[in-house]
PDB file of C-alpha atoms in Angstrom:
ATOM      1  CA  GLN A 185     -67.848 -68.150 106.391  1.00  0.00           C
ATOM      2  CA  SER A 186     -65.358 -70.997 106.798  1.00  0.00           C
ATOM      3  CA  VAL A 187     -65.162 -73.780 104.244  1.00  0.00           C
ATOM      4  CA  LEU A 188     -64.785 -76.227 107.126  1.00  0.00           C
ATOM      5  CA  THR A 189     -67.731 -76.195 109.531  1.00  0.00           C
ATOM      6  CA  GLN A 190     -67.341 -76.654 113.272  1.00  0.00           C
ATOM      7  CA  PRO A 191     -69.839 -76.079 116.081  1.00  0.00           C
ATOM      8  CA  PRO A 192     -69.007 -72.732 117.725  1.00  0.00           C
ATOM      9  CA  SER A 193     -69.119 -74.190 121.210  1.00  0.00           C
ATOM     10  CA  ALA A 194     -68.958 -77.410 123.199  1.00  0.00           C
ATOM     11  CA  SER A 195     -68.956 -78.157 126.892  1.00  0.00           C
ATOM     12  CA  GLY A 196     -68.600 -80.917 129.415  1.00  0.00           C
ATOM     13  CA  THR A 197     -67.892 -81.606 133.048  1.00  0.00           C
ATOM     14  CA  PRO A 198     -64.576 -82.944 134.347  1.00  0.00           C
ATOM     15  CA  GLY A 199     -64.145 -86.607 133.469  1.00  0.00           C
ATOM     16  CA  GLN A 200     -66.689 -86.535 130.657  1.00  0.00           C
ATOM     17  CA  ARG A 201     -66.057 -87.287 127.008  1.00  0.00           C
ATOM     18  CA  VAL A 202     -66.765 -84.613 124.422  1.00  0.00           C
ATOM     19  CA  THR A 203     -66.556 -84.641 120.657  1.00  0.00           C
ATOM     20  CA  ILE A 204     -66.078 -81.810 118.183  1.00  0.00           C
ATOM     21  CA  SER A 205     -67.067 -82.256 114.564  1.00  0.00           C
ATOM     22  CA  CYS A 206     -65.565 -80.753 111.419  1.00  0.00           C
ATOM     23  CA  SER A 207     -67.472 -80.955 108.157  1.00  0.00           C
ATOM     24  CA  GLY A 208     -65.990 -80.143 104.767  1.00  0.00           C
ATOM     25  CA  GLY A 209     -66.131 -81.232 101.160  1.00  0.00           C
ATOM     26  CA  SER A 210     -64.516 -83.365  98.504  1.00  0.00           C
ATOM     27  CA  SER A 211     -61.779 -80.834  97.749  1.00  0.00           C
ATOM     28  CA  ASN A 212     -60.518 -80.560 101.322  1.00  0.00           C
ATOM     29  CA  ILE A 213     -61.263 -83.230 103.923  1.00  0.00           C
ATOM     30  CA  GLY A 214     -62.437 -85.616 101.226  1.00  0.00           C
ATOM     31  CA  SER A 215     -59.073 -85.667  99.488  1.00  0.00           C
ATOM     32  CA  ASN A 216     -56.523 -84.509 102.059  1.00  0.00           C
ATOM     33  CA  THR A 217     -55.541 -85.285 105.592  1.00  0.00           C
ATOM     34  CA  ILE A 218     -56.916 -83.215 108.433  1.00  0.00           C
ATOM     35  CA  ASN A 219     -55.109 -81.668 111.392  1.00  0.00           C
ATOM     36  CA  TRP A 220     -56.383 -80.309 114.693  1.00  0.00           C
ATOM     37  CA  TYR A 221     -54.932 -77.413 116.671  1.00  0.00           C
ATOM     38  CA  GLN A 222     -55.526 -76.378 120.257  1.00  0.00           C
ATOM     39  CA  GLN A 223     -55.375 -72.706 121.177  1.00  0.00           C
ATOM     40  CA  LEU A 224     -55.270 -71.999 124.883  1.00  0.00           C
ATOM     41  CA  PRO A 225     -56.436 -68.504 125.900  1.00  0.00           C
ATOM     42  CA  GLY A 226     -53.966 -65.826 124.877  1.00  0.00           C
ATOM     43  CA  THR A 227     -51.531 -68.211 123.207  1.00  0.00           C
ATOM     44  CA  ALA A 228     -50.608 -69.357 119.719  1.00  0.00           C
ATOM     45  CA  PRO A 229     -52.232 -72.448 118.211  1.00  0.00           C
ATOM     46  CA  LYS A 230     -50.494 -75.721 118.993  1.00  0.00           C
ATOM     47  CA  LEU A 231     -50.551 -78.924 116.966  1.00  0.00           C
ATOM     48  CA  LEU A 232     -52.863 -81.437 118.650  1.00  0.00           C
ATOM     49  CA  ILE A 233     -53.543 -84.081 115.972  1.00  0.00           C
ATOM     50  CA  TYR A 234     -51.890 -84.514 112.564  1.00  0.00           C
ATOM     51  CA  ASN A 235     -52.483 -86.821 109.622  1.00  0.00           C
ATOM     52  CA  ASN A 236     -56.129 -87.463 110.624  1.00  0.00           C
ATOM     53  CA  ASN A 237     -55.463 -89.312 113.876  1.00  0.00           C
ATOM     54  CA  GLN A 238     -51.821 -89.070 114.943  1.00  0.00           C
ATOM     55  CA  ARG A 239     -50.802 -87.484 118.234  1.00  0.00           C
ATOM     56  CA  PRO A 240     -47.505 -85.587 118.490  1.00  0.00           C
ATOM     57  CA  SER A 241     -45.310 -86.626 121.371  1.00  0.00           C
ATOM     58  CA  GLY A 242     -46.469 -84.960 124.554  1.00  0.00           C
ATOM     59  CA  VAL A 243     -50.160 -84.903 123.653  1.00  0.00           C
ATOM     60  CA  PRO A 244     -52.108 -87.098 126.105  1.00  0.00           C
ATOM     61  CA  ASP A 245     -53.905 -90.128 124.717  1.00  0.00           C
ATOM     62  CA  ARG A 246     -57.131 -88.611 126.049  1.00  0.00           C
ATOM     63  CA  PHE A 247     -57.168 -86.813 122.702  1.00  0.00           C
ATOM     64  CA  SER A 248     -58.162 -88.848 119.663  1.00  0.00           C
ATOM     65  CA  ALA A 249     -59.507 -88.093 116.217  1.00  0.00           C
ATOM     66  CA  SER A 250     -60.998 -89.776 113.209  1.00  0.00           C
ATOM     67  CA  LYS A 251     -61.986 -88.987 109.650  1.00  0.00           C
ATOM     68  CA  SER A 252     -64.639 -90.446 107.402  1.00  0.00           C
ATOM     69  CA  GLY A 253     -65.390 -89.171 103.930  1.00  0.00           C
ATOM     70  CA  THR A 254     -65.745 -85.405 104.109  1.00  0.00           C
ATOM     71  CA  SER A 255     -66.090 -85.172 107.884  1.00  0.00           C
ATOM     72  CA  ALA A 256     -63.818 -85.533 110.865  1.00  0.00           C
ATOM     73  CA  SER A 257     -64.139 -85.446 114.608  1.00  0.00           C
ATOM     74  CA  LEU A 258     -61.984 -84.809 117.633  1.00  0.00           C
ATOM     75  CA  ALA A 259     -62.728 -86.603 120.876  1.00  0.00           C
ATOM     76  CA  ILE A 260     -61.496 -85.657 124.317  1.00  0.00           C
ATOM     77  CA  SER A 261     -62.045 -88.185 127.069  1.00  0.00           C
ATOM     78  CA  GLY A 262     -61.505 -87.711 130.793  1.00  0.00           C
ATOM     79  CA  LEU A 263     -62.093 -83.985 130.363  1.00  0.00           C
ATOM     80  CA  GLN A 264     -59.868 -81.749 132.479  1.00  0.00           C
ATOM     81  CA  SER A 265     -60.058 -78.059 133.287  1.00  0.00           C
ATOM     82  CA  GLU A 266     -56.843 -77.420 131.355  1.00  0.00           C
ATOM     83  CA  ASP A 267     -58.568 -78.636 128.184  1.00  0.00           C
ATOM     84  CA  GLU A 268     -60.597 -75.418 128.119  1.00  0.00           C
ATOM     85  CA  ALA A 269     -59.480 -73.866 124.831  1.00  0.00           C
ATOM     86  CA  ASP A 270     -60.421 -73.186 121.233  1.00  0.00           C
ATOM     87  CA  TYR A 271     -60.043 -76.110 118.841  1.00  0.00           C
ATOM     88  CA  TYR A 272     -59.547 -75.737 115.095  1.00  0.00           C
ATOM     89  CA  CYS A 273     -59.604 -78.289 112.300  1.00  0.00           C
ATOM     90  CA  ALA A 274     -57.561 -77.582 109.174  1.00  0.00           C
ATOM     91  CA  ALA A 275     -57.082 -79.131 105.755  1.00  0.00           C
ATOM     92  CA  TRP A 276     -55.563 -78.226 102.399  1.00  0.00           C
ATOM     93  CA  ASP A 277     -58.179 -77.378  99.790  1.00  0.00           C
ATOM     94  CA  ASP A 278     -57.340 -78.517  96.253  1.00  0.00           C
ATOM     95  CA  SER A 279     -59.929 -76.220  94.640  1.00  0.00           C
ATOM     96  CA  LEU A 280     -58.981 -73.064  96.528  1.00  0.00           C
ATOM     97  CA  ASN A 281     -55.284 -74.018  96.414  1.00  0.00           C
ATOM     98  CA  GLY A 282     -54.822 -72.988 100.016  1.00  0.00           C
ATOM     99  CA  TRP A 283     -55.232 -74.015 103.603  1.00  0.00           C
ATOM    100  CA  GLU A 284     -58.684 -73.875 105.150  1.00  0.00           C
ATOM    101  CA  PHE A 285     -59.469 -73.721 108.848  1.00  0.00           C
ATOM    102  CA  GLY A 286     -62.704 -74.461 110.586  1.00  0.00           C
ATOM    103  CA  GLY A 287     -64.305 -71.558 112.403  1.00  0.00           C
ATOM    104  CA  GLY A 288     -63.144 -72.954 115.723  1.00  0.00           C
ATOM    105  CA  THR A 289     -64.945 -74.557 118.650  1.00  0.00           C
ATOM    106  CA  LYS A 290     -64.725 -73.028 122.099  1.00  0.00           C
ATOM    107  CA  LEU A 291     -64.625 -75.822 124.674  1.00  0.00           C
ATOM    108  CA  THR A 292     -65.847 -74.969 128.147  1.00  0.00           C
ATOM    109  CA  VAL A 293     -65.220 -77.262 131.095  1.00  0.00           C
ATOM    110  CA  LEU A 294     -68.138 -76.724 133.473  1.00  0.00           C
TER     111      LEU A 294
ATOM    112  CA  GLN B  86     -35.677 -77.287 120.033  1.00  0.00           C
ATOM    113  CA  VAL B  87     -37.486 -76.142 116.931  1.00  0.00           C
ATOM    114  CA  GLN B  88     -38.703 -72.611 117.492  1.00  0.00           C
ATOM    115  CA  LEU B  89     -40.133 -69.643 115.601  1.00  0.00           C
ATOM    116  CA  VAL B  90     -39.749 -66.244 117.249  1.00  0.00           C
ATOM    117  CA  GLN B  91     -41.643 -63.289 115.819  1.00  0.00           C
ATOM    118  CA  SER B  92     -41.076 -59.554 116.044  1.00  0.00           C
ATOM    119  CA  GLY B  93     -42.915 -57.348 118.502  1.00  0.00           C
ATOM    120  CA  PRO B  94     -46.306 -55.626 118.344  1.00  0.00           C
ATOM    121  CA  GLU B  95     -46.915 -52.883 115.830  1.00  0.00           C
ATOM    122  CA  VAL B  96     -49.302 -49.935 115.664  1.00  0.00           C
ATOM    123  CA  LYS B  97     -49.927 -48.516 112.223  1.00  0.00           C
ATOM    124  CA  LYS B  98     -52.129 -45.862 110.688  1.00  0.00           C
ATOM    125  CA  PRO B  99     -54.599 -46.700 107.918  1.00  0.00           C
ATOM    126  CA  GLY B 100     -52.881 -46.793 104.543  1.00  0.00           C
ATOM    127  CA  ALA B 101     -49.488 -47.701 106.000  1.00  0.00           C
ATOM    128  CA  SER B 102     -47.527 -50.935 105.625  1.00  0.00           C
ATOM    129  CA  VAL B 103     -46.262 -53.385 108.229  1.00  0.00           C
ATOM    130  CA  LYS B 104     -43.464 -55.944 108.040  1.00  0.00           C
ATOM    131  CA  VAL B 105     -43.407 -58.822 110.524  1.00  0.00           C
ATOM    132  CA  SER B 106     -40.401 -61.082 110.960  1.00  0.00           C
ATOM    133  CA  CYS B 107     -40.206 -64.739 112.003  1.00  0.00           C
ATOM    134  CA  LYS B 108     -36.811 -66.100 113.077  1.00  0.00           C
ATOM    135  CA  ALA B 109     -36.342 -69.855 112.963  1.00  0.00           C
ATOM    136  CA  SER B 110     -34.003 -71.937 115.084  1.00  0.00           C
ATOM    137  CA  GLY B 111     -33.366 -75.592 115.829  1.00  0.00           C
ATOM    138  CA  TYR B 112     -33.704 -76.877 112.264  1.00  0.00           C
ATOM    139  CA  THR B 113     -32.500 -76.271 108.700  1.00  0.00           C
ATOM    140  CA  PHE B 114     -34.441 -73.149 107.762  1.00  0.00           C
ATOM    141  CA  SER B 115     -34.317 -73.679 104.003  1.00  0.00           C
ATOM    142  CA  ALA B 116     -35.792 -77.185 104.223  1.00  0.00           C
ATOM    143  CA  TYR B 117     -39.299 -76.211 105.310  1.00  0.00           C
ATOM    144  CA  TYR B 118     -41.909 -73.834 103.922  1.00  0.00           C
ATOM    145  CA  ILE B 119     -43.054 -71.008 106.204  1.00  0.00           C
ATOM    146  CA  HIS B 120     -46.740 -70.109 106.189  1.00  0.00           C
ATOM    147  CA  TRP B 121     -48.497 -67.045 107.557  1.00  0.00           C
ATOM    148  CA  VAL B 122     -51.875 -67.165 109.301  1.00  0.00           C
ATOM    149  CA  ARG B 123     -53.748 -64.308 110.921  1.00  0.00           C
ATOM    150  CA  GLN B 124     -56.439 -64.085 113.585  1.00  0.00           C
ATOM    151  CA  ALA B 125     -58.617 -61.019 114.001  1.00  0.00           C
ATOM    152  CA  PRO B 126     -59.800 -60.232 117.556  1.00  0.00           C
ATOM    153  CA  GLY B 127     -62.260 -62.877 118.703  1.00  0.00           C
ATOM    154  CA  GLN B 128     -62.204 -64.562 115.298  1.00  0.00           C
ATOM    155  CA  GLY B 129     -60.826 -67.723 113.767  1.00  0.00           C
ATOM    156  CA  LEU B 130     -57.664 -68.512 111.838  1.00  0.00           C
ATOM    157  CA  GLU B 131     -57.153 -67.284 108.273  1.00  0.00           C
ATOM    158  CA  TRP B 132     -54.412 -68.555 105.964  1.00  0.00           C
ATOM    159  CA  MET B 133     -52.537 -65.818 104.115  1.00  0.00           C
ATOM    160  CA  GLY B 134     -49.901 -67.626 102.092  1.00  0.00           C
ATOM    161  CA  ARG B 135     -46.503 -69.289 102.152  1.00  0.00           C
ATOM    162  CA  ILE B 136     -42.890 -68.998 101.113  1.00  0.00           C
ATOM    163  CA  ASN B 137     -40.343 -71.611 100.154  1.00  0.00           C
ATOM    164  CA  PRO B 138     -37.181 -70.263 101.823  1.00  0.00           C
ATOM    165  CA  ASN B 139     -34.997 -72.386  99.561  1.00  0.00           C
ATOM    166  CA  SER B 140     -36.237 -70.875  96.293  1.00  0.00           C
ATOM    167  CA  GLY B 141     -38.053 -67.749  97.453  1.00  0.00           C
ATOM    168  CA  GLY B 142     -41.163 -68.994  95.677  1.00  0.00           C
ATOM    169  CA  THR B 143     -44.460 -67.770  97.118  1.00  0.00           C
ATOM    170  CA  ASN B 144     -48.170 -68.504  96.978  1.00  0.00           C
ATOM    171  CA  TYR B 145     -50.712 -66.095  98.395  1.00  0.00           C
ATOM    172  CA  ALA B 146     -54.371 -66.509  99.295  1.00  0.00           C
ATOM    173  CA  LEU B 147     -56.538 -64.787  96.710  1.00  0.00           C
ATOM    174  CA  LYS B 148     -57.780 -62.320  99.297  1.00  0.00           C
ATOM    175  CA  PHE B 149     -54.292 -60.932  99.904  1.00  0.00           C
ATOM    176  CA  GLN B 150     -52.814 -61.032  96.409  1.00  0.00           C
ATOM    177  CA  GLY B 151     -51.468 -57.632  95.414  1.00  0.00           C
ATOM    178  CA  ARG B 152     -51.236 -56.472  99.000  1.00  0.00           C
ATOM    179  CA  VAL B 153     -48.896 -58.966 100.658  1.00  0.00           C
ATOM    180  CA  THR B 154     -45.274 -59.895 100.047  1.00  0.00           C
ATOM    181  CA  MET B 155     -43.506 -62.767 101.764  1.00  0.00           C
ATOM    182  CA  THR B 156     -39.730 -62.948 101.704  1.00  0.00           C
ATOM    183  CA  SER B 157     -36.958 -64.785 103.490  1.00  0.00           C
ATOM    184  CA  ASP B 158     -33.276 -64.427 104.297  1.00  0.00           C
ATOM    185  CA  THR B 159     -31.648 -67.838 104.566  1.00  0.00           C
ATOM    186  CA  SER B 160     -28.405 -66.320 105.882  1.00  0.00           C
ATOM    187  CA  ILE B 161     -30.148 -65.431 109.137  1.00  0.00           C
ATOM    188  CA  GLY B 162     -32.964 -67.990 109.063  1.00  0.00           C
ATOM    189  CA  THR B 163     -35.720 -65.408 109.013  1.00  0.00           C
ATOM    190  CA  ALA B 164     -38.971 -65.059 107.087  1.00  0.00           C
ATOM    191  CA  TYR B 165     -40.875 -61.830 106.596  1.00  0.00           C
ATOM    192  CA  MET B 166     -44.453 -60.879 105.811  1.00  0.00           C
ATOM    193  CA  GLU B 167     -45.232 -57.381 104.576  1.00  0.00           C
ATOM    194  CA  LEU B 168     -48.826 -56.202 104.292  1.00  0.00           C
ATOM    195  CA  ARG B 169     -49.596 -52.899 102.565  1.00  0.00           C
ATOM    196  CA  SER B 170     -52.514 -50.472 102.421  1.00  0.00           C
ATOM    197  CA  LEU B 171     -53.626 -51.382 105.922  1.00  0.00           C
ATOM    198  CA  THR B 172     -57.185 -50.815 107.113  1.00  0.00           C
ATOM    199  CA  SER B 173     -58.809 -51.418 110.475  1.00  0.00           C
ATOM    200  CA  ASP B 174     -59.881 -54.840 109.166  1.00  0.00           C
ATOM    201  CA  ASP B 175     -56.204 -55.849 109.203  1.00  0.00           C
ATOM    202  CA  THR B 176     -56.022 -55.499 112.969  1.00  0.00           C
ATOM    203  CA  ALA B 177     -55.098 -59.013 114.005  1.00  0.00           C
ATOM    204  CA  VAL B 178     -52.486 -61.302 115.468  1.00  0.00           C
ATOM    205  CA  TYR B 179     -50.222 -62.574 112.698  1.00  0.00           C
ATOM    206  CA  TYR B 180     -48.617 -65.995 113.091  1.00  0.00           C
ATOM    207  CA  CYS B 181     -45.878 -67.726 111.151  1.00  0.00           C
ATOM    208  CA  ALA B 182     -45.832 -71.519 111.127  1.00  0.00           C
ATOM    209  CA  ARG B 183     -43.505 -74.169 109.749  1.00  0.00           C
ATOM    210  CA  LEU B 184     -45.059 -76.700 107.383  1.00  0.00           C
ATOM    211  CA  VAL B 185     -43.998 -80.282 108.005  1.00  0.00           C
ATOM    212  CA  VAL B 186     -44.472 -82.582 105.017  1.00  0.00           C
ATOM    213  CA  VAL B 187     -44.358 -86.357 104.828  1.00  0.00           C
ATOM    214  CA  PRO B 188     -45.702 -88.564 102.012  1.00  0.00           C
ATOM    215  CA  GLY B 189     -49.465 -88.121 102.037  1.00  0.00           C
ATOM    216  CA  ALA B 190     -49.715 -85.602 104.859  1.00  0.00           C
ATOM    217  CA  LYS B 191     -48.649 -82.131 105.962  1.00  0.00           C
ATOM    218  CA  TRP B 192     -49.235 -79.996 109.023  1.00  0.00           C
ATOM    219  CA  PHE B 193     -48.127 -76.800 110.800  1.00  0.00           C
ATOM    220  CA  ASP B 194     -45.646 -77.273 113.605  1.00  0.00           C
ATOM    221  CA  PRO B 195     -44.490 -75.228 115.385  1.00  0.00           C
ATOM    222  CA  TRP B 196     -46.153 -71.833 115.317  1.00  0.00           C
ATOM    223  CA  GLY B 197     -44.572 -68.530 116.208  1.00  0.00           C
ATOM    224  CA  GLN B 198     -45.839 -66.732 119.303  1.00  0.00           C
ATOM    225  CA  GLY B 199     -47.782 -64.246 117.189  1.00  0.00           C
ATOM    226  CA  THR B 200     -47.413 -60.530 116.435  1.00  0.00           C
ATOM    227  CA  LEU B 201     -50.262 -58.144 117.193  1.00  0.00           C
ATOM    228  CA  VAL B 202     -50.738 -55.552 114.477  1.00  0.00           C
ATOM    229  CA  THR B 203     -53.116 -52.752 115.369  1.00  0.00           C
ATOM    230  CA  VAL B 204     -54.354 -50.406 112.665  1.00  0.00           C
ATOM    231  CA  SER B 205     -55.778 -47.213 114.073  1.00  0.00           C
ATOM    232  CA  SER B 206     -55.860 -43.549 113.194  1.00  0.00           C
TER     233      SER B 206
END
């Protein structure tokens, strides 16, 4: 059972906008920044969003994220087939003194 | 470019140990912590611990304390993760990742390509 809670699945059609939520608590999301990682099938995770809402160079601006209190969300607009992947949120947990990942959300592009 | 390259797949018997390496390039190895994260088949990501290559200092997730040892060799820019007393539950892909830290934020980037460790009799 992950400390950070994500929906196990999400889906959308090409061009649509989808959002993925990540819910935590005061010791993780509530007091630390959150990051999002994209894991394409059969590959290692890749940094998608850092410091709550910052995109690394090379990540399309179709990807955006926000954080409020103990929850965060990732939004993907103009959905494309290549966005089909697993998405993970992650945050440091002050109580557990370690990194916590959400359980992951499998995004399907219909 | 900044890159982490891990050692190849391993097959181990229950009760054995495995040591995975992670070679860094494209940056000053001693300036960034290396973390280890594993992913069991079809499952999510699980943080195992980290090493400060500059000091050798380590912190391990409670679940792995007593069974894992993380080390580094700054002369060759390589970090290692050894896991002992393996069981089938340790079958997973093991990733190393560099921790980037700025005031008020930190994140993993990049990640190694992953090392599949299979535990089977």
